[in-house]
XYZ file of C-alpha atoms in Angstrom:
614
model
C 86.214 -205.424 -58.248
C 84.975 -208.494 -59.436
C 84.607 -210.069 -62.832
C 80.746 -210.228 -63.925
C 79.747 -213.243 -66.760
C 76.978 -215.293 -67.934
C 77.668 -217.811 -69.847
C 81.459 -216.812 -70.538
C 84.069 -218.187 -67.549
C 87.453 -220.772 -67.452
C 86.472 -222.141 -64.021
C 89.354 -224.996 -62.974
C 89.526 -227.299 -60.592
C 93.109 -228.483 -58.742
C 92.961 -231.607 -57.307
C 95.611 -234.488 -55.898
C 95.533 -237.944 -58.580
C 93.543 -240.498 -57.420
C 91.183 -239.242 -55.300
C 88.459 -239.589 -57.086
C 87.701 -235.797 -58.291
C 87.902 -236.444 -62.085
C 84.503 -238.053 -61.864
C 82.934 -234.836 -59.774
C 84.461 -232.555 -62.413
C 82.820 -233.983 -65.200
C 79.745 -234.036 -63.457
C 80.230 -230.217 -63.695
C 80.893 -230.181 -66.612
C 78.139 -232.455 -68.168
C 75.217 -230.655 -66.038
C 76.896 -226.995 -67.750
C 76.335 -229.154 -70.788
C 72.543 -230.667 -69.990
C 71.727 -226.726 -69.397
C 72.175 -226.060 -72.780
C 75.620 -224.338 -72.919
C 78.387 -224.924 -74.908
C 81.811 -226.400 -72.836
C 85.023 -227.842 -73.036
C 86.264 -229.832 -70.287
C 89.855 -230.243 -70.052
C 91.817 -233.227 -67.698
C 94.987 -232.294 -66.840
C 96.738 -235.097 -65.041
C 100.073 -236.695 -64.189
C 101.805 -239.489 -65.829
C 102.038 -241.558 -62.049
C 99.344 -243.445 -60.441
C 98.648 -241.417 -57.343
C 99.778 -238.695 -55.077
C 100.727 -235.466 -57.215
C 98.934 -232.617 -58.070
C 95.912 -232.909 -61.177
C 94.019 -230.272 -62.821
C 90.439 -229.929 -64.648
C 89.630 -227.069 -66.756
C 86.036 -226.332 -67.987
C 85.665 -223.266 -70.391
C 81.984 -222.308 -70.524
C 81.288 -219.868 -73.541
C 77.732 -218.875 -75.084
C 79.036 -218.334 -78.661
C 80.737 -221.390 -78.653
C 84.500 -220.653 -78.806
C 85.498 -223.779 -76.646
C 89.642 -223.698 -77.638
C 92.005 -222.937 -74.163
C 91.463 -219.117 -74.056
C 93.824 -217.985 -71.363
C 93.155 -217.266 -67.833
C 91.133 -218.556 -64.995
C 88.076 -216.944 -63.724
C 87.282 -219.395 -60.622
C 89.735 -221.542 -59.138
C 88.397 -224.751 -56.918
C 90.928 -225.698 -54.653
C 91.511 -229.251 -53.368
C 95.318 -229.647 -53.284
C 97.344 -227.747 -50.346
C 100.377 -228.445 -52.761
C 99.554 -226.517 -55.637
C 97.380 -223.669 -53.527
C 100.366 -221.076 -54.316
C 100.326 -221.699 -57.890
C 96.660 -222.101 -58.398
C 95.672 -218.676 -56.595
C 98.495 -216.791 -58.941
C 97.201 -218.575 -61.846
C 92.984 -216.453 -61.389
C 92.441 -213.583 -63.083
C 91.997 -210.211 -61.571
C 88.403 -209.991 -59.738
C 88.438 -213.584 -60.045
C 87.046 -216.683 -57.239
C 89.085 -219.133 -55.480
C 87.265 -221.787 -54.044
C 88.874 -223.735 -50.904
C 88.322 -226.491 -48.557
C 88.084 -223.772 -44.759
C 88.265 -227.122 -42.682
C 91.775 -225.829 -41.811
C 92.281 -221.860 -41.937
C 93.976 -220.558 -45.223
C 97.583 -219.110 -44.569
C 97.641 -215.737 -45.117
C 100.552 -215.261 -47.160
C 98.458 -216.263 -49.802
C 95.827 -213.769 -49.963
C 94.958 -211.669 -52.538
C 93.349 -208.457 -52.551
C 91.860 -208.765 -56.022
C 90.749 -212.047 -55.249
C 87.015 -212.783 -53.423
C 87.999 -216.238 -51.308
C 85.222 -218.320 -50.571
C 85.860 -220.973 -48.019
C 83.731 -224.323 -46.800
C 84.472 -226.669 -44.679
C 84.376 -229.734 -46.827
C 86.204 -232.000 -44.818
C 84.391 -230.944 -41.851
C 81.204 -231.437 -43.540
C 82.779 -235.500 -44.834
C 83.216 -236.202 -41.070
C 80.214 -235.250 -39.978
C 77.865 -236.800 -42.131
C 79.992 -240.116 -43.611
C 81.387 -241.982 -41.065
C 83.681 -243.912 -43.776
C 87.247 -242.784 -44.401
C 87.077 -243.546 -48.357
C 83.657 -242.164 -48.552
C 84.732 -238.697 -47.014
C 87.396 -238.753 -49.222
C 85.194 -239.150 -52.447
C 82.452 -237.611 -51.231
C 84.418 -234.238 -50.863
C 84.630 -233.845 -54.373
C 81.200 -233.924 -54.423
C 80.096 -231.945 -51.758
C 81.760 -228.842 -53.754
C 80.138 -229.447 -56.808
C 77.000 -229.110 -54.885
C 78.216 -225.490 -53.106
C 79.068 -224.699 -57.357
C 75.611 -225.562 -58.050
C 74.384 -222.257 -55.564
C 77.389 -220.373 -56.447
C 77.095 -220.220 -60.318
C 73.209 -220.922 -60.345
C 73.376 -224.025 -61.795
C 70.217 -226.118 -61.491
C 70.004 -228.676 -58.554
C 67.423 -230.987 -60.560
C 70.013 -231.326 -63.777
C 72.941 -232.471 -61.342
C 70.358 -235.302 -59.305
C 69.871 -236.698 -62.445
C 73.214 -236.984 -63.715
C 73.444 -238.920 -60.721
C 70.344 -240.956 -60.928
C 71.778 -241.887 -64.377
C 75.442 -242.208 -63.446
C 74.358 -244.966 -60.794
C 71.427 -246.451 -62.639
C 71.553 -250.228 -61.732
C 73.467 -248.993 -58.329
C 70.609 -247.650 -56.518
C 72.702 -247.814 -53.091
C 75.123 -244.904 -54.430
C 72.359 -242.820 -55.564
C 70.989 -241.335 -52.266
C 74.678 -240.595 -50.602
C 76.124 -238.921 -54.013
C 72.418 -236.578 -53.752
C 73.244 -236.188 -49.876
C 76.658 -234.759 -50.673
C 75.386 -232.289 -53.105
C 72.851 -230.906 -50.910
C 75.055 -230.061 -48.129
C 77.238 -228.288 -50.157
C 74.272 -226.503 -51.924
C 72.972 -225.543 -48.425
C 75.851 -224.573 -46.983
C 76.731 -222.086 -49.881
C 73.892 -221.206 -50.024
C 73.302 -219.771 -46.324
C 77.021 -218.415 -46.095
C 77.805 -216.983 -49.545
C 76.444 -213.837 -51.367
C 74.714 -216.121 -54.054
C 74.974 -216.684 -57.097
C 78.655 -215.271 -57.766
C 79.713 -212.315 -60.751
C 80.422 -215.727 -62.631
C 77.363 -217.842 -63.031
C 75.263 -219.731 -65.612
C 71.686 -219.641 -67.392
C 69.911 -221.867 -69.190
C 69.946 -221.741 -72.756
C 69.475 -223.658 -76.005
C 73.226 -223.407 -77.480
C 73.759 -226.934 -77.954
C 71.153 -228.197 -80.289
C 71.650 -232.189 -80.905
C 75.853 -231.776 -80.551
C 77.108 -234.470 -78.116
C 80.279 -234.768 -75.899
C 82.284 -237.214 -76.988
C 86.772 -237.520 -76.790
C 88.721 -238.248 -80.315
C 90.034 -241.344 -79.460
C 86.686 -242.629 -78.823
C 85.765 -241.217 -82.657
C 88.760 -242.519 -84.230
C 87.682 -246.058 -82.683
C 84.377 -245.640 -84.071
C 85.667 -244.564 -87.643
C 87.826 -247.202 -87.856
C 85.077 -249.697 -87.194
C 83.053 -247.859 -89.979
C 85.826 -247.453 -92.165
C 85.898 -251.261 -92.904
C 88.331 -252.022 -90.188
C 88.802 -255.831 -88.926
C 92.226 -255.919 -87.263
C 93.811 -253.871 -84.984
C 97.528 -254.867 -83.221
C 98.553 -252.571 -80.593
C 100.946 -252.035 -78.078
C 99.399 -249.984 -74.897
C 100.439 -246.186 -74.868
C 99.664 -243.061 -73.354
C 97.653 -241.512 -74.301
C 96.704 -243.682 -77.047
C 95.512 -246.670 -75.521
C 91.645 -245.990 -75.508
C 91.580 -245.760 -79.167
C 91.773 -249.539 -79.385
C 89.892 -250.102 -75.846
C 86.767 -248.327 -77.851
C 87.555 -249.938 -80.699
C 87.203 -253.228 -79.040
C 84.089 -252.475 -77.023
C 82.211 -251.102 -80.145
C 83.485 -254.332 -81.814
C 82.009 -256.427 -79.698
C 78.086 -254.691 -80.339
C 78.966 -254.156 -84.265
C 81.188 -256.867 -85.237
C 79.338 -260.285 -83.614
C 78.076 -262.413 -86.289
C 74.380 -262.439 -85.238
C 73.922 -266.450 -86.690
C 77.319 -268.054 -85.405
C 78.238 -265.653 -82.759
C 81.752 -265.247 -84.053
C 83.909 -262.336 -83.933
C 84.075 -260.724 -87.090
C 87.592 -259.195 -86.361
C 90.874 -259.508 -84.526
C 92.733 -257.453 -81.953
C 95.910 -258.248 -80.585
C 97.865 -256.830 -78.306
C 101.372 -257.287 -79.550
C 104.849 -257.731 -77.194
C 105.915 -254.155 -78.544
C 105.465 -251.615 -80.737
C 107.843 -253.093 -83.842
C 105.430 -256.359 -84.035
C 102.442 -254.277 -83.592
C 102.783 -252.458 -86.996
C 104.392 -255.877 -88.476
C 101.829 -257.295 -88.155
C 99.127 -254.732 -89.292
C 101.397 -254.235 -92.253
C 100.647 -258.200 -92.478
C 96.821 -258.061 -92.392
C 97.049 -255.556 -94.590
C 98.847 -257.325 -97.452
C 96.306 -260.016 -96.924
C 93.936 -257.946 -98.212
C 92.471 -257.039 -94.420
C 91.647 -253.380 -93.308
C 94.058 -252.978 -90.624
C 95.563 -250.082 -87.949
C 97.374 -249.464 -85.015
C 97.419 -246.502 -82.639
C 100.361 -245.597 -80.845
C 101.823 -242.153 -80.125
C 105.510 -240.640 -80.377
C 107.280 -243.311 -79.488
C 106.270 -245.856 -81.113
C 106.356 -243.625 -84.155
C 109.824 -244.068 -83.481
C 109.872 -247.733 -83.289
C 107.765 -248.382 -85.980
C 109.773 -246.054 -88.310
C 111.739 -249.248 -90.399
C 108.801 -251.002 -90.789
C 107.291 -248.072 -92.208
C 109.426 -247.560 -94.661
C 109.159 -251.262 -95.591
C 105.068 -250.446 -96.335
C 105.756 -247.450 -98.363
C 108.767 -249.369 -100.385
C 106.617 -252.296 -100.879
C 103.356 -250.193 -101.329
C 101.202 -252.353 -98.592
C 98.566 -250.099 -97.321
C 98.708 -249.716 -93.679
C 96.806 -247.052 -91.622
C 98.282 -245.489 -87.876
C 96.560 -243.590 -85.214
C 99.069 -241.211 -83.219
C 97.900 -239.582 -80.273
C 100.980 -237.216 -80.281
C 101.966 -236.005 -76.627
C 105.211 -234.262 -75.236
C 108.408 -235.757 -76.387
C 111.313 -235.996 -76.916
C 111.818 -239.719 -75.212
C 109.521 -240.394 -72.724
C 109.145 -236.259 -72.617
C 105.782 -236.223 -70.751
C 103.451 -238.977 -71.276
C 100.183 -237.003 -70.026
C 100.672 -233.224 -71.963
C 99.948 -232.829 -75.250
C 101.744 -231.344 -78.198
C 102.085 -231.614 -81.973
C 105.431 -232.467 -82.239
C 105.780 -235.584 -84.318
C 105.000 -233.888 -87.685
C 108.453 -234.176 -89.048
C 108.920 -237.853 -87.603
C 105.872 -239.384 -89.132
C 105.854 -237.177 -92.650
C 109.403 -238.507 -93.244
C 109.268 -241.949 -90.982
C 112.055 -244.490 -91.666
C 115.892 -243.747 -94.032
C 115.721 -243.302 -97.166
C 113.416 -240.950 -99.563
C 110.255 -241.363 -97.626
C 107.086 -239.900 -97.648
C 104.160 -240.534 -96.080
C 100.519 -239.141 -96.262
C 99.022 -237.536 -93.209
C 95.837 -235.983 -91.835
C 95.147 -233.626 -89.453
C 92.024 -233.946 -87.332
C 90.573 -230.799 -85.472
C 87.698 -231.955 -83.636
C 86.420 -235.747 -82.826
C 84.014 -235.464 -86.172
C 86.937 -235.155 -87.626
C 88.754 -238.351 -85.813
C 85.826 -240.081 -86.659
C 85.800 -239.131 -90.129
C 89.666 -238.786 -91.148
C 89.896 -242.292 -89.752
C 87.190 -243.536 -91.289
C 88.813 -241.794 -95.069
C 92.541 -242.840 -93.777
C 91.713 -246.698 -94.533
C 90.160 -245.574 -98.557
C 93.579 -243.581 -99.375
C 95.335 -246.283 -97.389
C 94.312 -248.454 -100.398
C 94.138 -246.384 -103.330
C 97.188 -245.427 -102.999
C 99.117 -248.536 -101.540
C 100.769 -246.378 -98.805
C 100.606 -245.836 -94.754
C 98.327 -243.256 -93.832
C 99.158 -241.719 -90.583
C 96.325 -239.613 -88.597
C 97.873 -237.231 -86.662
C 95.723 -236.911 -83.226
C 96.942 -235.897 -80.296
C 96.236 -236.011 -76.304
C 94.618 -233.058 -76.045
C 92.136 -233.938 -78.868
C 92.014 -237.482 -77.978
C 91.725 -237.788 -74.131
C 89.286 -234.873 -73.512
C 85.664 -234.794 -74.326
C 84.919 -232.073 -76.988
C 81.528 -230.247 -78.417
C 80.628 -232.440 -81.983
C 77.757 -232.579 -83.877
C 76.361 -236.183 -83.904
C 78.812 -238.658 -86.040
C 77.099 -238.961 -88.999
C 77.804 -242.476 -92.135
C 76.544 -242.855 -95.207
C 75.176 -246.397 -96.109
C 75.417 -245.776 -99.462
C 78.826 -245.420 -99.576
C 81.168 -248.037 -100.843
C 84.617 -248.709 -99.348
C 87.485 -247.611 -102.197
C 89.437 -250.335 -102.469
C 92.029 -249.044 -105.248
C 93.477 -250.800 -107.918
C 93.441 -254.380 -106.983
C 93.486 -257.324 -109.628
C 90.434 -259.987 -109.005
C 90.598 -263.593 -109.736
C 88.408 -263.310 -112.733
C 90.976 -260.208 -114.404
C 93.825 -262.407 -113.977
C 92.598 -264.998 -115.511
C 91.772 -262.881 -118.885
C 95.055 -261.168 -118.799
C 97.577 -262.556 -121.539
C 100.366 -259.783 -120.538
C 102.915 -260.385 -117.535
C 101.398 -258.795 -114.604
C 103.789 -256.486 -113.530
C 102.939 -255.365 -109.664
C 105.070 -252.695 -109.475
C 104.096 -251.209 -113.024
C 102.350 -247.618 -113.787
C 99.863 -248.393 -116.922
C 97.871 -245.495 -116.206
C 100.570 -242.727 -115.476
C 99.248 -241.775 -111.843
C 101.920 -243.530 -110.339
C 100.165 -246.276 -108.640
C 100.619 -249.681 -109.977
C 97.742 -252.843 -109.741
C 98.265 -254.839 -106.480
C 96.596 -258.644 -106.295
C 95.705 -260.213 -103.179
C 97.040 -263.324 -102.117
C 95.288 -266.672 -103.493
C 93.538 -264.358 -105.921
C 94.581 -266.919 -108.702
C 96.208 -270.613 -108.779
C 98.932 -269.259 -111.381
C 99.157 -265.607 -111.960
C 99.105 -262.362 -110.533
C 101.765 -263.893 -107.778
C 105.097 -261.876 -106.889
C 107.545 -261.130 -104.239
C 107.004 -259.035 -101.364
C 110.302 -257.280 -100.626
C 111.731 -254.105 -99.006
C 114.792 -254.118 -101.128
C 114.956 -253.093 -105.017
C 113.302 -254.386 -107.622
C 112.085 -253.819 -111.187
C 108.657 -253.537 -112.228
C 107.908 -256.584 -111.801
C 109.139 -257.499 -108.428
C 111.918 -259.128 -109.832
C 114.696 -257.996 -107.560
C 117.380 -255.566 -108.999
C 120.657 -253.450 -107.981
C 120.588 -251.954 -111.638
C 120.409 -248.028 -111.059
C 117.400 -247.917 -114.062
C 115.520 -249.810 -112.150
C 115.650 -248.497 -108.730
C 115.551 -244.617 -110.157
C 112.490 -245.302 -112.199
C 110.977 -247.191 -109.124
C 111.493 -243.755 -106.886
C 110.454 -241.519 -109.797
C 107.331 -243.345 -110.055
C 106.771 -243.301 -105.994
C 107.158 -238.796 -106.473
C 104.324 -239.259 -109.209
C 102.054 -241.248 -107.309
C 103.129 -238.437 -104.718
C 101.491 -235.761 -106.749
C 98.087 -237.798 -107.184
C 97.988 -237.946 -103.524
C 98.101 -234.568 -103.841
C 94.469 -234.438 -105.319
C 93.112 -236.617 -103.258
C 93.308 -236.210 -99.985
C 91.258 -233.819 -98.296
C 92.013 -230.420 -98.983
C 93.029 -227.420 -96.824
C 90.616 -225.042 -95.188
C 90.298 -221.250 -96.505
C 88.317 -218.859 -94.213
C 88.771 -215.483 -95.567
C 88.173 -212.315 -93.468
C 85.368 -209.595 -94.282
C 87.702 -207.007 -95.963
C 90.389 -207.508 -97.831
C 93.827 -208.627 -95.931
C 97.613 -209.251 -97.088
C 97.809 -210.673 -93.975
C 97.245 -214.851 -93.026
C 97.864 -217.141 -91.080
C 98.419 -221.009 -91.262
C 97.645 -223.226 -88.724
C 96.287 -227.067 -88.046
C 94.531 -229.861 -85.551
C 93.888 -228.845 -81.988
C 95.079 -225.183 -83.023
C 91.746 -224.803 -84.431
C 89.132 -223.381 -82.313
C 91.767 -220.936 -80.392
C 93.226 -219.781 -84.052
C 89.643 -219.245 -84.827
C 88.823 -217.286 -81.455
C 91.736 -214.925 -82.000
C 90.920 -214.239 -85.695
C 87.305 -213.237 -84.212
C 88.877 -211.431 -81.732
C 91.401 -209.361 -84.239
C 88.690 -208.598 -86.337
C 86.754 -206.887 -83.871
C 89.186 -204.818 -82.940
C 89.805 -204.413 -87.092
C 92.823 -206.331 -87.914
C 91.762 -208.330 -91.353
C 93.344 -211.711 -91.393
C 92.779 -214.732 -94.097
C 92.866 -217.939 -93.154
C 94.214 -221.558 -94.074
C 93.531 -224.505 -92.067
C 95.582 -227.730 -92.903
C 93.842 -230.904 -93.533
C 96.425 -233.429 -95.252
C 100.035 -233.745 -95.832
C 101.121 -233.710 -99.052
C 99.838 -230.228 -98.877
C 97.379 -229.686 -102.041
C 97.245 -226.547 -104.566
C 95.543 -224.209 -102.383
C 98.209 -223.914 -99.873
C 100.702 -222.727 -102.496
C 97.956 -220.352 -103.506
C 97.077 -218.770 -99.488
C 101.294 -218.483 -99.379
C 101.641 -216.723 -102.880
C 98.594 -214.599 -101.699
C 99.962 -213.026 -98.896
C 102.804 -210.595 -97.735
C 102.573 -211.881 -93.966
C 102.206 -215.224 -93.055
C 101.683 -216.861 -89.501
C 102.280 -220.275 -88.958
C 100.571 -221.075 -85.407
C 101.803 -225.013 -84.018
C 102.361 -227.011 -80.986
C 105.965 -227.589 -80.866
C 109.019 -226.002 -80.335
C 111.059 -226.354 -84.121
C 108.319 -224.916 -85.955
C 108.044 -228.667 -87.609
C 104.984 -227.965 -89.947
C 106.539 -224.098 -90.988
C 109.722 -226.833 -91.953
C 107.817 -228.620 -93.583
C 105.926 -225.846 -95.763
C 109.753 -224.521 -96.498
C 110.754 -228.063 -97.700
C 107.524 -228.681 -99.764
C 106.244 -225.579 -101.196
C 109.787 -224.314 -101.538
C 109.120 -220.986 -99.766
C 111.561 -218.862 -98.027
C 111.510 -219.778 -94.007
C 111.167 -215.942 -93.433
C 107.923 -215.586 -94.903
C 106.472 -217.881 -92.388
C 106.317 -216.405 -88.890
C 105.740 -218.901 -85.965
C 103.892 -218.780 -83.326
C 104.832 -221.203 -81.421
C 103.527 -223.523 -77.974
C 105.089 -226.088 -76.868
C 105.258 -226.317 -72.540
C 102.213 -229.321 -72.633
C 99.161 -227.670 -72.283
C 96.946 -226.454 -74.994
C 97.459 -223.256 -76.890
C 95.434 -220.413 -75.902
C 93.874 -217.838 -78.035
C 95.112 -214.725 -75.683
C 98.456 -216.199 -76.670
C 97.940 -216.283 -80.384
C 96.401 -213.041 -80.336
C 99.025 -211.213 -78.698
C 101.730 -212.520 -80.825
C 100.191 -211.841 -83.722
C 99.633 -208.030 -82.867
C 102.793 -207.940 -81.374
C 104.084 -208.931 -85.017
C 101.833 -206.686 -86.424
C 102.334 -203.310 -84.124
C 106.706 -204.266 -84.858
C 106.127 -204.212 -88.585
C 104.542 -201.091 -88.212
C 107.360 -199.299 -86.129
C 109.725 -200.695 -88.633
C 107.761 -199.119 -91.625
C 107.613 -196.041 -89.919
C 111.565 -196.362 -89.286
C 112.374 -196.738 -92.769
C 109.602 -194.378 -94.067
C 111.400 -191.561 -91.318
C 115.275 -192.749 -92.641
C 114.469 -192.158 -96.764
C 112.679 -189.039 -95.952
């Protein structure tokens, strides 16, 4: 037995940290990608800098379901330390791939397993006489035995090279040489191409591979952005290293030269939102991007920008917690934290990307609520999204449109007004008062900038009138958050269903899988994807709508289900969780399985009860 696909495989690759593989691997990956297929390449690595074991996981799938799905059809094998673990990990009928310079111990076989072995080192030795060459060229040489083992075209890979190395002509012939001996040699000592292979197809239109912190850089930059303070974080660094090498094309002043913006990398994470909170008063678009914690850190001063209304937005790339939990897996598990950051009543608005569009684009919209409603706007990312390149249809921007700046005071209004600007005053009834920047005018339109009570018009106050109306006034400019920020998801299934499940960010595209999955099999389930926290009218709609709800998250409390308790004031057991939480993405074998596990229980229970009143 062996498993038979085109087109549809979870081939991964175990390697040691720094020896170079990560750039072989995407070069799989990429030439799947140049063939017209849709993929999802996955880098699973350690939080030290060398030495322990590293993992790269490349789902390949036709019809373009691209979330973890489960499973491993082909296993590449580069680490003796994790061989154990790796060949338990394949499927049934599955491949493992090894290096056969040394034999394999037999205690490892597997009789459901076809083992293919080539002597990469072997192959190093004899053709590259230097010792850091062998070692990188290995990594190659097996991506070149892949290209005869899963029929992947020889031409697309040369060229990834040729491109890969353009300007570096002397690495172009060696990286070529190192593919075609592992072509050859596959190809003259395996049966090829394998059960598992690939064929060229047009499933990929104009989409482009591109990672979320890269599009939450970019949206930034096109969401007015001029100043970012940061303090480096894993996994959120590259969010402001793109942000600062896109700066540097976009944001040059083409007559003077001069850098139209500012990024500074701050001595920790408490000055790093200080001073965005800063810039932002100033009248500046201004962000930072940290992940859990520095959530933690920045909490105070976080509840000093939503006390003194200063808009503010944050970037967290969310990864496995609690403390220093594990730096390099990813998890959503900072919902709670950030929606209530800081003591006191506290609430802040938060968005949920799913894909890098959607970095790109929720970033890009995070910095227009930011200032129409006077409050930090947290985009919840995470590693997973953030770090790995996804499938995304070209980032698209409207020149037409015009940055919303909110309710801000000019010069020119100030002058005409002949009532007492009050800067903490609702004159409209939405809750959100008229904000001035500073200078704006010699005499009016000034006040005091404070985190501690005041009345209406800054003035500051201990009177219990004044601080209650203040806090009733910050709920009702919660509720016209409520209509604006971008509303929840509803994908209903073909027949009719009591039946739905909630879920949110990188639980998209394996939530999605399942559904598709359930409903082939004929199991009708609605539903609701997430966008925004506070949660609009439609979620309270898909909840009242429903008998059975599944909430599916990243995390091991069941944050966002708390969170949908606390808000919508539901009972906790109408929301069932499905829950993931060890580091890795969720898969949608997982998801599915729970859910008809649910399912098939409520049905024995039915039965139960049906049997007992009879």
């Amino acid at each position: 037995m062996r498993i038979e696909a085109v087109n549809d495989f979870v081939i991964k690759f175990a390697n040691v940290n720094g020896t170079g593989s990560a750039s072989a691997n995407n070069l799989f990956a990429k030439a799947l990608f140049r063939m017209g297929l849709p993929v999802s390449p996955k880098n699973i690595f350690p939080s030290n800098i060398q030495g322990l074991p590293t993992w790269f996981e490349v789902r390949v799938n036709e019809q373009g379901y691209l979330g973890r799905r489960g499973g491993v059809d082909m296993m590449v094998c580069m680490n003796p330390q994790s061989m154990a673990r790796d060949i338990q990990e394949l499927e049934p009928g599955g491949y493992f791939l090894y290096d056969a310079s040394k034999p394999l111990d037999l205690r490892l076989l597997r009789s459901d397993v076809q083992f293919i072995g080539i002597p990469l080192r072997d192959l190093c030795r004899r053709e590259f006489s230097d010792a850091r060459q062998q070692q990188l060229f290995r990594n190659v040489i097996y991506v070149g035995a892949l290209a005869a083992l899963l029929d992947i075209e020889f031409e697309v890979l040369t060229a990834l090279v040729a491109d890969q190395f353009r300007g570096k002509e002397k690495l172009i012939t060696p990286n070529v040489r190192a593919l075609e001996l592992g072509y050859h040699y596959a190809s003259e000592h395996v049966d090829c191409p394998l059960g598992i292979r690939v064929a060229r197809r047009d499933a990929v239109g104009d989409k482009i591979l591109i990672d979320g912190n890269t599009a939450a850089a970019l949206g930034a930059i096109y969401g007015g952005a001029s100043v970012a303070a940061w303090y480096p974080i894993t996994p959120s660094t590259s969010v402001v290293d793109a942000f600062d090498k896109y700066c540097r094309r976009l944001r040059i002043d083409p007559a003077s030269g001069n850098k139209n913006y500012a990024i500074v990398q701050a001595e920790d994470e408490l000055a790093a939102i200080g001073m965005v909170i800063g810039a932002s008063w100033n009248g500046a678009r201004a962000f930072t991007a940290t992940s859990g914690p520095g959530i933690s850190l920045m909490s105070e001063f976080l509840g000093l920008a939503y006390f003194a209304e200063i808009p503010c937005v944050l970037i967290n790339v969310q990864r496995a917690g609690p403390s220093t939990g594990m730096p390099t897996r990813t998890q959503q598990s900072d919902v709670m934290a950030c929606a209530y950051a800081s003591h006191g009543d506290t609430k802040h608005v938060l968005l949920f990307p799913a894909s890098p569009a959607e970095c790109f684009e929720l970033s890009a919209e995070a910095f227009d609520l930011a200032e129409e409603l006077q409050t930090p706007v947290i985009v919840m990312s995470d590693l997973d999204l953030g770090m790995n390149d996804g499938l995304s249809p070209p980032l698209q921007w409207d020149d037409r449109r015009k940055y919303r700046r909110g309710k801000v005071y000019s010069g020119e209004q100030l002058e005409a007004m002949s009532e007492r600007f009050g800067r903490y005053l609702d004159s409209d009834g939405d809750g959100i008062p008229y904000r001035t920047y500073p200078g704006a005018h010699p005499t009016k339109g000034a006040f005091f900038t404070r985190g501690s009570s005041r009345d209406e018009y800054a003035v500051y106050s201990e009177d219990s009138a004044d601080y209650e109306r203040n806090m009733q006034r910050l709920l009702k400019k919660w509720q016209t958050a409520r209509q604006r920020v971008p509303a929840a998801e509803r994908r209903d299934a073909l027949s009719s269903s009591r039946v739905g499940v909630i879920y949110y960010g990188t639980s998209d595209e394996a939530t999605r899988e399942a559904l598709a999955s359930l409903a082939a099999a004929g199991v009708a389930i609605n539903a609701l994807r997430l966008r925004a926290f506070p949660f609009d009218d439609g979620v309270e709609a898909f909840i009242e709508a429903h008998d059975q709800l599944f909430i599916v998250e990243q995390n091991r409390d069941a944050q966002m289900r708390s969170l949908l308790v606390n808000e919508c004031l539901i009972s906790p057991r109408r929301l069932l969780p499905i829950l993931n939480y060890g580091g890795m993405p969720i898969t949608a074998r997982q998801i599915e399985r729970e859910i008809r596990q649910h399912l098939d229980d409520d049905k024995v229970q039915v039965l139960h009860t049906a049997k007992e009143n009879a």
